[in-house]
Coordinates of C-alpha atoms and ligand atoms in Angstrom, one line a residue:
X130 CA 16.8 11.1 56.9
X131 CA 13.5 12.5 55.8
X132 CA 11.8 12.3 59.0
X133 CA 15.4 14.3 60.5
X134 CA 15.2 17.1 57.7
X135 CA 11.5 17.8 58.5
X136 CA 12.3 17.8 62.3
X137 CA 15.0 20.1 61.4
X138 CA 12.8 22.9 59.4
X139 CA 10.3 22.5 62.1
X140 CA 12.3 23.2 64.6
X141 CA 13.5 26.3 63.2
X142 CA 10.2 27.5 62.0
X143 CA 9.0 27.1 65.7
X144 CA 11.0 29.7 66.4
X145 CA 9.4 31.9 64.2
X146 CA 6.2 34.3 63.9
X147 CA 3.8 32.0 62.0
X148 CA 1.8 34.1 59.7
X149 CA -2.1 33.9 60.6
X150 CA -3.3 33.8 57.1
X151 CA -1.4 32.5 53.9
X152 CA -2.5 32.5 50.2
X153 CA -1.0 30.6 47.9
X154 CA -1.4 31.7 43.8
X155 CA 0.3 27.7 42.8
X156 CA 1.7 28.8 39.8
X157 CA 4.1 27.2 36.9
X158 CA 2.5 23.6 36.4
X159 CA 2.5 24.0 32.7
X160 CA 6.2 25.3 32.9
X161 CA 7.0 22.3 34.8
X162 CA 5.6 19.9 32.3
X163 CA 7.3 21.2 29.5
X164 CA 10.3 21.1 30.8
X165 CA 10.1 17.2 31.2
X166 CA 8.5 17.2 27.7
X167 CA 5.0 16.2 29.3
X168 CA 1.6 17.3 28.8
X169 CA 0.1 20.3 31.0
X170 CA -2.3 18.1 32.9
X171 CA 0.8 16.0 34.1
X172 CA 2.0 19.5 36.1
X173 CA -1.4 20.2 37.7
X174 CA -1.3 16.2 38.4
X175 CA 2.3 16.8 40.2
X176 CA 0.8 20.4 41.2
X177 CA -2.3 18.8 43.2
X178 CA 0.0 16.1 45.2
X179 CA 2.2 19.3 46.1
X180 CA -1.1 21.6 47.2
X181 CA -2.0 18.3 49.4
X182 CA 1.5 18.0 51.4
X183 CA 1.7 22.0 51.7
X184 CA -2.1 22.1 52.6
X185 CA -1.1 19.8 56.1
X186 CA 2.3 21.5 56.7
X187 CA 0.4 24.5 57.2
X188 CA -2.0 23.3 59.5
X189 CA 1.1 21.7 61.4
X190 CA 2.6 24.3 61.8
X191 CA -0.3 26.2 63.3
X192 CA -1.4 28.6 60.1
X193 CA -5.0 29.4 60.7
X194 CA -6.3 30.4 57.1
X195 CA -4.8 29.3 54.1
X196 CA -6.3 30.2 50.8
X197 CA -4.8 28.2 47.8
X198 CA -5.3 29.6 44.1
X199 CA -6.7 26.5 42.1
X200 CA -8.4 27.9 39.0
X201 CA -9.1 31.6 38.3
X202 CA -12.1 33.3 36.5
X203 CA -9.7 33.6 33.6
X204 CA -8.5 30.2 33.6
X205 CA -11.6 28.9 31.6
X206 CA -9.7 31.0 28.2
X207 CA -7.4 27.5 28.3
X208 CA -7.8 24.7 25.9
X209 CA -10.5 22.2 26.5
X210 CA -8.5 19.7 26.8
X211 CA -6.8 21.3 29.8
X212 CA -9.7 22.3 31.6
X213 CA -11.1 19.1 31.0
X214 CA -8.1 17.5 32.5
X215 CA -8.1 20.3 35.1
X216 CA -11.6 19.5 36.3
X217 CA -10.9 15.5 36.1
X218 CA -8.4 16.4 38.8
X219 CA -10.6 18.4 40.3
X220 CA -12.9 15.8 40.9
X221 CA -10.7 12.9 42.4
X222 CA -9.0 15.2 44.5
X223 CA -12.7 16.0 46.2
X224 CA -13.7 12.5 46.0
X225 CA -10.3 11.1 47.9
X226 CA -7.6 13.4 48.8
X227 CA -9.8 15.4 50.9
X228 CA -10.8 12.7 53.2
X229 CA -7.0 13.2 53.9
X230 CA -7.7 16.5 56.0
X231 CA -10.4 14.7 58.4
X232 CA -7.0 13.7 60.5
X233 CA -6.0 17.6 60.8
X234 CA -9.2 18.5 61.8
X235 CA -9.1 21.2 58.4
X236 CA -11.8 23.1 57.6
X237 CA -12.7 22.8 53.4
X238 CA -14.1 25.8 51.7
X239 CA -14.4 26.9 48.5
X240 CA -14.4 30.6 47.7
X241 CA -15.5 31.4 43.9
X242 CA -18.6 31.1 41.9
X243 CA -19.2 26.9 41.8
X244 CA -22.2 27.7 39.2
X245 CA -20.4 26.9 36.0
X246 CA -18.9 23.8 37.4
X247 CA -20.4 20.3 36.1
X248 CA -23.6 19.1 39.0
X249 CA -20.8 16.2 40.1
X250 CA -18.1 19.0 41.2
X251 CA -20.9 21.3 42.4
X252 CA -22.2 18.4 44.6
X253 CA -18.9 17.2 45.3
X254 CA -17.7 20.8 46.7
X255 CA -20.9 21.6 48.7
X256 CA -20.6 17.8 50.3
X257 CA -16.3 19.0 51.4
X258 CA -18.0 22.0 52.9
X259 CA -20.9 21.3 54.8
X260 CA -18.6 17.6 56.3
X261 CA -16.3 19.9 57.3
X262 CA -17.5 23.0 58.6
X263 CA -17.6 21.7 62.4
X264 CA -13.9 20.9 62.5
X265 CA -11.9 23.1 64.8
X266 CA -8.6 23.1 62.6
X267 CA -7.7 25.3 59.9
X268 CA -9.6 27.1 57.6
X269 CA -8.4 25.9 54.2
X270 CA -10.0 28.3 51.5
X271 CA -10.0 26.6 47.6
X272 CA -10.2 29.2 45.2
X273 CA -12.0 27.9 42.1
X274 CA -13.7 29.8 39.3
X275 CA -12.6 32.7 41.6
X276 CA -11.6 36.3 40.7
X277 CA -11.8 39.0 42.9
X278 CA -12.8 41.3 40.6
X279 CA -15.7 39.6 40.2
X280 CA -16.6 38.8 43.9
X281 CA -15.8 43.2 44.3
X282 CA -18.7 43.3 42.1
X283 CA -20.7 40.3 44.0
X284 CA -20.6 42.6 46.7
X285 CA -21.5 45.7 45.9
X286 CA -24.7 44.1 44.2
X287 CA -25.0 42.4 47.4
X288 CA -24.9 45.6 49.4
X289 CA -27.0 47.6 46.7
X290 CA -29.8 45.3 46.6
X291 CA -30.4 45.7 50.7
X292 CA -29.9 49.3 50.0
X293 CA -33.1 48.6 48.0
X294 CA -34.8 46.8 50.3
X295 CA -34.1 48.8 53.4
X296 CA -32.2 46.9 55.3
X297 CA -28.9 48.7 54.7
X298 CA -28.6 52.6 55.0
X299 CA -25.9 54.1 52.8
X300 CA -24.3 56.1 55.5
X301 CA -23.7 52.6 57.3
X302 CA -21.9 51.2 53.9
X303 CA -17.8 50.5 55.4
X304 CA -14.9 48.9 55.2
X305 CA -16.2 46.3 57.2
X306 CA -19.5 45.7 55.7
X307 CA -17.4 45.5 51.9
X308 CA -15.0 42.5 53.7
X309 CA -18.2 41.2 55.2
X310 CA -19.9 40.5 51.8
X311 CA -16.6 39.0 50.0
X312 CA -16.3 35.0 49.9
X313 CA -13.9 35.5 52.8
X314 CA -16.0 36.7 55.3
X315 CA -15.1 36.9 59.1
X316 CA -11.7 36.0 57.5
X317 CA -8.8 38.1 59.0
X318 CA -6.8 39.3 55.8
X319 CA -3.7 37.1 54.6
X320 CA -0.4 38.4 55.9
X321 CA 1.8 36.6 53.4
X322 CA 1.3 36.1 50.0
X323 CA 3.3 33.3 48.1
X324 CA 4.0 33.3 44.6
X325 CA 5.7 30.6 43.1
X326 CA 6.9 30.1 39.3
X327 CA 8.5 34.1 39.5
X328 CA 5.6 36.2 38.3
X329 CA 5.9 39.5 39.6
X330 CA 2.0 39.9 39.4
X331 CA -1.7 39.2 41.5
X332 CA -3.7 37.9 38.7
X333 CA -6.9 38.6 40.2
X334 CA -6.0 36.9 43.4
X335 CA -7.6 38.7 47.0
X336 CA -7.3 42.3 45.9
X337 CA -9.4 43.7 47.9
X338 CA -8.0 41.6 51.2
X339 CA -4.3 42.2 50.0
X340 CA -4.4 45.5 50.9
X341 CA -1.4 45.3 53.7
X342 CA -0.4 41.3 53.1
X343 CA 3.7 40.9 52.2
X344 CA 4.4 39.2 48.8
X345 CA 7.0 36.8 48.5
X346 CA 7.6 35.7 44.8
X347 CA 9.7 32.4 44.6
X348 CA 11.6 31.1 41.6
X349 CA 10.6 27.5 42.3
X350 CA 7.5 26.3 40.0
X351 CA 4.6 25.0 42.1
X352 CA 5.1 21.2 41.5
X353 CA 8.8 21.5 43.0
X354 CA 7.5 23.3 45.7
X355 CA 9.0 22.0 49.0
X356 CA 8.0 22.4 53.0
X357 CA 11.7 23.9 53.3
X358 CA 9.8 26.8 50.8
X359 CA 6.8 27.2 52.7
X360 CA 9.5 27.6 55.8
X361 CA 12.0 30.0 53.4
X362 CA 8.6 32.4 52.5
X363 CA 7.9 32.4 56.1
X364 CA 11.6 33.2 57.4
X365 CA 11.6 36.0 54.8
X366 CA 8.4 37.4 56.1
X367 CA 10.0 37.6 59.4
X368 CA 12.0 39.8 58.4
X369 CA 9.9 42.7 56.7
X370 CA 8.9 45.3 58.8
X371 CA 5.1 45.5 58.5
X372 CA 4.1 49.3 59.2
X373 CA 0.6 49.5 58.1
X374 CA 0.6 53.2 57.2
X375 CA 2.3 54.0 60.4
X376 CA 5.9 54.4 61.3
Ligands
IPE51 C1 -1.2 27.0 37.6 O1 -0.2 26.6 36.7 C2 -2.4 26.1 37.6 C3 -3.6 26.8 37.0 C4 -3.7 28.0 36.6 C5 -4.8 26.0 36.9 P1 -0.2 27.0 35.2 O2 -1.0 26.1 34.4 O3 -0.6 28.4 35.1 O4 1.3 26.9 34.8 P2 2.2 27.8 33.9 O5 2.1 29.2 34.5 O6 1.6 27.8 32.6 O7 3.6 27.3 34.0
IPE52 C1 -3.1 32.4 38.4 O1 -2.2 31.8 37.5 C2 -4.2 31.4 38.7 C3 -3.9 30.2 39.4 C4 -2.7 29.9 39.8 C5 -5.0 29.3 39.6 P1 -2.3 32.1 35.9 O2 -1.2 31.2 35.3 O3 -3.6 31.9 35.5 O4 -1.9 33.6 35.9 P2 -1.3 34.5 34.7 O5 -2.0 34.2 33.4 O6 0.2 34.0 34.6 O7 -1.3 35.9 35.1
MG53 MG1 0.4 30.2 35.2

């Protein structure tokens, strides 16, 4: 029965225009937990089995980027005990579940600033990344400690310091030197944006690369989040017409 219902969504999603690049904000672990009367840590435990199973759909059904939302540059204003929790997580999901994505040929990288992570999770992230980067499958981007805000500002002291040194003359400074100094580099923008959880809001997430992506905000909280959702965000992103400033 499971293996019929998965051929089933499959089937119909062939039939569709897969978007090139997702991101994913995985919102409403908390909520979920509280609902059952559980801890928060047990949502981003439920929330992390959910961001595996989604991570391989997508790269079955032929997305090339995904970029999954996984801790934000505001996240660290939680308890300690929850971002203690949040970076145990962390930790055996890097040390096992990510093995999981040699079969799919899935490319591991984390976009963010890794420097106020513990040396085991720095070490752990930079060992995903460089055992990875020769894989030919999708690029699966882990956004931890990230805020775009903050990489916007990465860049521009990026860009001012070659000013500085020569190497970069203002009049040269464009939109494709900015996207070429942002943790997504040679990345093509994301052209769907999921939000699960029903937050009508970004949250720091990819402004600058959002420019032109279509949002698709979905009641369902992250740990309950399905295949037959990813396929339901894509279906409804087949049917906006993307103009781009044109007509
Ligand atoms: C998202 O779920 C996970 C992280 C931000 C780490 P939340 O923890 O924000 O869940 P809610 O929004 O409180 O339900
Ligand atoms: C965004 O969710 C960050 C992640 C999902 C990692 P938040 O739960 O932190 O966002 P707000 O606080 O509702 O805007
Ligand atoms: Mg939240």
């Amino acid at each position: 029965m499971a293996l019929l219902k998965r051929k089933k969504s499959k089937t119909d999603i062939s039939e569709l225009n897969i978007p090139k690049h997702i991101g994913i904000i995985m919102d409403g672990n908390g909520r979920w937990a509280k609902k059952r009367h559980m801890p928060r840590s047990a949502g981003h435990n439920q929330g992390g089995k959910v961001f595996r199973k989604i991570a391989r759909y997508c790269s079955d059904i032929g997305v090339k980027y995904l970029t999954v939302y996984a801790f934000s540059t505001e996240n660290w204003k939680r308890p300690q005990e929850e971002i203690d929790a949040l970076m145990k997580l962390f930790k055996e999901y890097l040390d096992e579940a990510l093995r999981d994505f040699k079969d799919d040929s899935i490319v591991v990288r984390f976009i963010g600033d890794k420097s106020p992570f513990d040396k085991e999770l720095q070490e752990l992230m930079i060992e995903n990344e460089e055992g990875s980067k020769d894989r030919d499958g999708m690029v699966l981007n882990i956004a931890m400690n990230y805020g775009s805000r903050d990489e916007i500002v990465r860049a521009v002291k990026g860009i001012s310091e070659n000013v500085k040194n020569g190497i970069i003359d203002i009049d040269s400074i464009d939109e494709t030197m900015v996207s070429e100094y942002l943790y997504t580099a040679n990345q093509p923008d994301p052209d769907l944006i999921i939000r699960p959880s029903g937050e009508y809001r970004i949250s720091n997430f990819l402004l600058w690369q959002c420019a032109y992506s279509e949002f698709v905000i979905m009641n369902t909280l992250w740990p309950d989040f399905s295949t037959d959702d990813l396929d339901e965000a894509i279906r409804i992103f087949n049917n906006r017409n993307r103009r781009f400033g044109g007509v």
